[in-house]
Amino acid sequence: MPSARQPVALPPPPVPSGKPQTLEECHQVIDSLVTHVALLTEQFNLLQERLNLNSRNSSKPPSSDGPGAGMNRAQRRASQRKRGAQKGHTGSWRATLPADQVNAVHECAPPPQCPCGGTVAVRGKPYRHQVFDIPPVQADVQEYRLYTGACSACGKTHRAALPPGVPSGQIGPRALALIGVLGSQYHLTQFKVRNLLAHILGVNFSVGAISQAHGKVAQALHAPVSEAATFIAQSPVLHMDETRYPREGMTNWTWAAVQPKLAVFSILPSRARYVAQGLLGTAEGQQPKGVVVSDRYSAYAFIDAAQRQVCWAHLLRDFTRIAERAGPAGKVGRRLLAQAWVLFRWCDQGRDAVKFARLQRRVHRTLTQGSNLVCTRTSATCANLLKIWPALWTFVGNPDVPPTNNAAERAIRSVVLKRKISGPTRSKRGDDFVARSYTVMESCLRQGRSFLDFTHQAVLAWINGARHPSLVPVACATG
């Protein structure tokens, strides 16, 4: 099957050495030309299909569709009503704080005299108007003077040690945590982090100091992230996905392993099967502990089909691409597309396995028909789906398994935004910072915890050599 990325290799056009002299020679030339035209047609159809790829029929993101495609999420409207609050909306506003929680109370009296000449007397309770503002922020600079003494007996010198919680560098633990959060959750580049600290705190650090701070945060998060990676491999249902995240001079990949309360990211230089096996904690020939939800990427082919769920959102895009082809292939694609939409509707309605058995028979019949088509791209896709047939329907017998891989897709989107804003990393230190900080950020979000507080605790534990805080959901539930 010709790949969507690799054009069809064409033979040189048949050029007869001279005019055919016999009827047999004419037939040979005609057969050569027919074969060549067929290859040219296949090449043309492939290139035309590549030109028409978008977020509906491929894995391309919606942002790549362009403003004129009519499918951009920012251009979509759920209804024709005007934006903003609708008529009859109850409204919402910030509740007024109690008087004992405000910093200062300012009594504002009405004017003493009315324009008519009468005296204005104060009556009733005042209208309470509260203004929330940010006081001037200034960096807290602590100086530690480390004295040195000498032993009166042997003359050995001793210098004082820093107190617990004080790092050896100039950036304190809370500032390190803030720099880590700004560089990950808020997608700021190192230059912008430096400028923000200078504007807000009046502290001028170099870009190199910010980079070193990211490295220290990555070291502080190493232990809790490693613990989370070991724990997540034992999950009964695990969503996995991968996306490109280059480092200058090499191509890296971000791998995401996601469950409801935990998400672990790893930036690695390969997209091969052994990487997926390592993340799942399986050796060659072994199967993962639970069900893995993923797309049809071949790196997951080692997983038994009965222990795998293929994402139907990806299949929907594959069927859309097939439906856009001409002839019998397009007819098969449109039928598969209709059956996929029925599947999603039945999932929303909570249909049972008996109902899905009818749909499975229809889909199997359509895929069998598609696998026998002349169109090699369509037949290869249908044959592959028949090969992993049980992986299409794991969700039917296991209510904990969803039919899509949306959990991993949504989790990895924040890393994609970081890549688009900050560009490639420049070192292994940058890879570690991105992977570990986004692991903590996404996991804290899923557990309802503060990313900044967790990072601060991890930095303090790393400085003091103490026990690190845990990302494992069980540890969170027990305190």
mmCIF file of C-alpha atoms in Angstrom, residues 37-182:
data_model
loop_
_atom_site.group_PDB
_atom_site.id
_atom_site.type_symbol
_atom_site.label_atom_id
_atom_site.label_comp_id
_atom_site.label_asym_id
_atom_site.label_seq_id
_atom_site.Cartn_x
_atom_site.Cartn_y
_atom_site.Cartn_z
ATOM 1 C CA VAL A 37 -1.237 5.509 -16.890
ATOM 2 C CA ALA A 38 -2.680 3.420 -14.036
ATOM 3 C CA LEU A 39 0.389 4.180 -11.900
ATOM 4 C CA LEU A 40 0.168 7.875 -12.770
ATOM 5 C CA THR A 41 -3.521 7.866 -11.818
ATOM 6 C CA GLU A 42 -2.712 6.223 -8.485
ATOM 7 C CA GLN A 43 0.017 8.795 -7.870
ATOM 8 C CA PHE A 44 -2.345 11.631 -8.751
ATOM 9 C CA ASN A 45 -5.085 10.296 -6.450
ATOM 10 C CA LEU A 46 -2.607 9.916 -3.593
ATOM 11 C CA LEU A 47 -1.256 13.451 -3.979
ATOM 12 C CA GLN A 48 -4.770 14.843 -4.322
ATOM 13 C CA GLU A 49 -5.782 13.072 -1.114
ATOM 14 C CA ARG A 50 -2.757 14.498 0.694
ATOM 15 C CA LEU A 51 -3.760 17.988 -0.401
ATOM 16 C CA ASN A 52 -7.233 17.459 1.034
ATOM 17 C CA LEU A 53 -6.076 16.254 4.460
ATOM 18 C CA ASN A 54 -7.511 18.239 7.358
ATOM 19 C CA SER A 55 -8.523 17.718 10.981
ATOM 20 C CA ARG A 56 -11.686 15.825 9.970
ATOM 21 C CA ASN A 57 -10.018 13.110 7.900
ATOM 22 C CA SER A 58 -6.543 12.833 9.477
ATOM 23 C CA SER A 59 -4.624 13.398 12.708
ATOM 24 C CA LYS A 60 -3.813 16.988 11.782
ATOM 25 C CA PRO A 61 -4.825 19.501 14.497
ATOM 26 C CA PRO A 62 -7.759 21.879 13.892
ATOM 27 C CA SER A 63 -5.342 24.823 13.986
ATOM 28 C CA SER A 64 -3.811 23.589 10.720
ATOM 29 C CA ASP A 65 -7.102 23.890 8.823
ATOM 30 C CA GLY A 66 -6.703 27.627 8.341
ATOM 31 C CA PRO A 67 -9.234 30.447 8.723
ATOM 32 C CA GLY A 68 -11.034 29.699 5.467
ATOM 33 C CA ALA A 69 -11.702 26.021 6.120
ATOM 34 C CA GLY A 70 -14.930 26.646 8.021
ATOM 35 C CA MET A 71 -13.997 24.014 10.614
ATOM 36 C CA ASN A 72 -11.844 26.086 12.941
ATOM 37 C CA ARG A 73 -13.077 25.713 16.513
ATOM 38 C CA ALA A 74 -12.789 29.463 17.087
ATOM 39 C CA GLN A 75 -15.176 30.075 14.167
ATOM 40 C CA ARG A 76 -17.761 27.508 15.278
ATOM 41 C CA ARG A 77 -20.858 28.719 17.050
ATOM 42 C CA ALA A 78 -23.053 26.446 19.139
ATOM 43 C CA SER A 79 -26.130 28.645 18.626
ATOM 44 C CA GLN A 80 -27.308 31.757 16.829
ATOM 45 C CA ARG A 81 -27.948 33.731 20.011
ATOM 46 C CA LYS A 82 -25.849 36.754 20.889
ATOM 47 C CA ARG A 83 -22.771 36.216 23.001
ATOM 48 C CA GLY A 84 -22.872 36.927 26.720
ATOM 49 C CA ALA A 85 -25.617 36.647 29.331
ATOM 50 C CA GLN A 86 -29.106 35.944 28.007
ATOM 51 C CA LYS A 87 -32.369 37.523 29.085
ATOM 52 C CA GLY A 88 -33.495 36.045 32.400
ATOM 53 C CA HIS A 89 -29.948 35.111 33.438
ATOM 54 C CA THR A 90 -29.670 35.211 37.250
ATOM 55 C CA GLY A 91 -26.179 36.647 37.139
ATOM 56 C CA SER A 92 -23.176 35.933 39.326
ATOM 57 C CA TRP A 93 -20.779 38.132 41.259
ATOM 58 C CA ARG A 94 -18.102 37.906 43.927
ATOM 59 C CA ALA A 95 -19.530 37.645 47.433
ATOM 60 C CA THR A 96 -18.682 40.502 49.797
ATOM 61 C CA LEU A 97 -16.111 39.529 52.410
ATOM 62 C CA PRO A 98 -16.960 39.943 56.126
ATOM 63 C CA ALA A 99 -15.711 43.145 57.736
ATOM 64 C CA ASP A 100 -13.095 41.267 59.796
ATOM 65 C CA GLN A 101 -11.437 39.932 56.617
ATOM 66 C CA VAL A 102 -10.756 43.263 54.912
ATOM 67 C CA ASN A 103 -7.489 45.157 55.361
ATOM 68 C CA ALA A 104 -9.041 48.564 55.917
ATOM 69 C CA VAL A 105 -12.478 50.167 56.090
ATOM 70 C CA HIS A 106 -13.024 53.652 54.697
ATOM 71 C CA GLU A 107 -16.177 55.462 55.874
ATOM 72 C CA CYS A 108 -17.565 57.590 53.048
ATOM 73 C CA ALA A 109 -20.281 60.068 54.097
ATOM 74 C CA PRO A 110 -22.768 61.689 51.701
ATOM 75 C CA PRO A 111 -22.497 65.461 51.027
ATOM 76 C CA PRO A 112 -23.609 67.469 54.095
ATOM 77 C CA GLN A 113 -26.005 69.676 52.156
ATOM 78 C CA CYS A 114 -28.502 69.045 49.359
ATOM 79 C CA PRO A 115 -28.545 71.401 46.318
ATOM 80 C CA CYS A 116 -31.978 72.564 47.523
ATOM 81 C CA GLY A 117 -30.384 73.923 50.691
ATOM 82 C CA GLY A 118 -31.517 71.227 53.112
ATOM 83 C CA THR A 119 -29.261 69.287 55.449
ATOM 84 C CA VAL A 120 -28.441 65.688 54.515
ATOM 85 C CA ALA A 121 -28.773 63.278 57.457
ATOM 86 C CA VAL A 122 -27.112 59.841 57.344
ATOM 87 C CA ARG A 123 -29.562 56.964 57.810
ATOM 88 C CA GLY A 124 -29.696 53.206 57.338
ATOM 89 C CA LYS A 125 -26.828 50.837 56.675
ATOM 90 C CA PRO A 126 -24.088 51.812 54.201
ATOM 91 C CA TYR A 127 -23.666 50.226 50.808
ATOM 92 C CA ARG A 128 -20.535 48.091 50.996
ATOM 93 C CA HIS A 129 -18.192 48.408 48.034
ATOM 94 C CA GLN A 130 -15.004 46.308 48.136
ATOM 95 C CA VAL A 131 -11.993 46.768 45.876
ATOM 96 C CA PHE A 132 -9.442 43.966 45.449
ATOM 97 C CA ASP A 133 -5.962 45.143 44.540
ATOM 98 C CA ILE A 134 -2.410 43.796 44.606
ATOM 99 C CA PRO A 135 0.046 45.527 46.941
ATOM 100 C CA PRO A 136 3.534 46.384 45.704
ATOM 101 C CA VAL A 137 5.535 43.146 45.509
ATOM 102 C CA GLN A 138 9.166 43.093 46.532
ATOM 103 C CA ALA A 139 11.530 40.165 46.627
ATOM 104 C CA ASP A 140 12.369 38.838 50.089
ATOM 105 C CA VAL A 141 16.173 38.763 50.207
ATOM 106 C CA GLN A 142 17.726 36.874 53.101
ATOM 107 C CA GLU A 143 21.488 36.989 53.713
ATOM 108 C CA TYR A 144 23.262 34.077 55.387
ATOM 109 C CA ARG A 145 26.738 34.764 56.754
ATOM 110 C CA LEU A 146 28.662 31.539 56.998
ATOM 111 C CA TYR A 147 31.516 31.894 59.449
ATOM 112 C CA THR A 148 34.607 29.713 59.443
ATOM 113 C CA GLY A 149 36.355 28.483 62.575
ATOM 114 C CA ALA A 150 39.548 26.557 63.291
ATOM 115 C CA CYS A 151 40.049 23.732 65.782
ATOM 116 C CA SER A 152 42.344 24.794 68.639
ATOM 117 C CA ALA A 153 43.791 21.273 68.869
ATOM 118 C CA CYS A 154 44.473 20.157 65.282
ATOM 119 C CA GLY A 155 43.906 23.399 63.387
ATOM 120 C CA LYS A 156 41.247 21.911 61.060
ATOM 121 C CA THR A 157 38.909 24.557 59.655
ATOM 122 C CA HIS A 158 35.122 24.282 59.830
ATOM 123 C CA ARG A 159 32.619 26.439 57.970
ATOM 124 C CA ALA A 160 29.006 26.877 59.004
ATOM 125 C CA ALA A 161 26.340 25.019 57.015
ATOM 126 C CA LEU A 162 23.264 26.609 55.494
ATOM 127 C CA PRO A 163 20.040 26.198 57.514
ATOM 128 C CA PRO A 164 17.499 23.577 56.347
ATOM 129 C CA GLY A 165 15.465 24.691 53.351
ATOM 130 C CA VAL A 166 18.096 27.150 52.080
ATOM 131 C CA PRO A 167 19.462 26.282 48.612
ATOM 132 C CA SER A 168 23.080 26.733 47.601
ATOM 133 C CA GLY A 169 22.075 29.021 44.719
ATOM 134 C CA GLN A 170 20.582 32.501 44.755
ATOM 135 C CA ILE A 171 16.997 31.496 43.934
ATOM 136 C CA GLY A 172 14.927 30.334 46.901
ATOM 137 C CA PRO A 173 12.582 27.329 46.948
ATOM 138 C CA ARG A 174 9.348 29.284 46.487
ATOM 139 C CA ALA A 175 10.883 31.296 43.631
ATOM 140 C CA LEU A 176 12.128 28.059 42.055
ATOM 141 C CA ALA A 177 8.617 26.635 42.232
ATOM 142 C CA LEU A 178 7.166 29.817 40.697
ATOM 143 C CA ILE A 179 9.701 29.749 37.857
ATOM 144 C CA GLY A 180 8.787 26.114 37.188
ATOM 145 C CA VAL A 181 5.048 26.890 37.100
ATOM 146 C CA LEU A 182 5.526 29.909 34.819
#
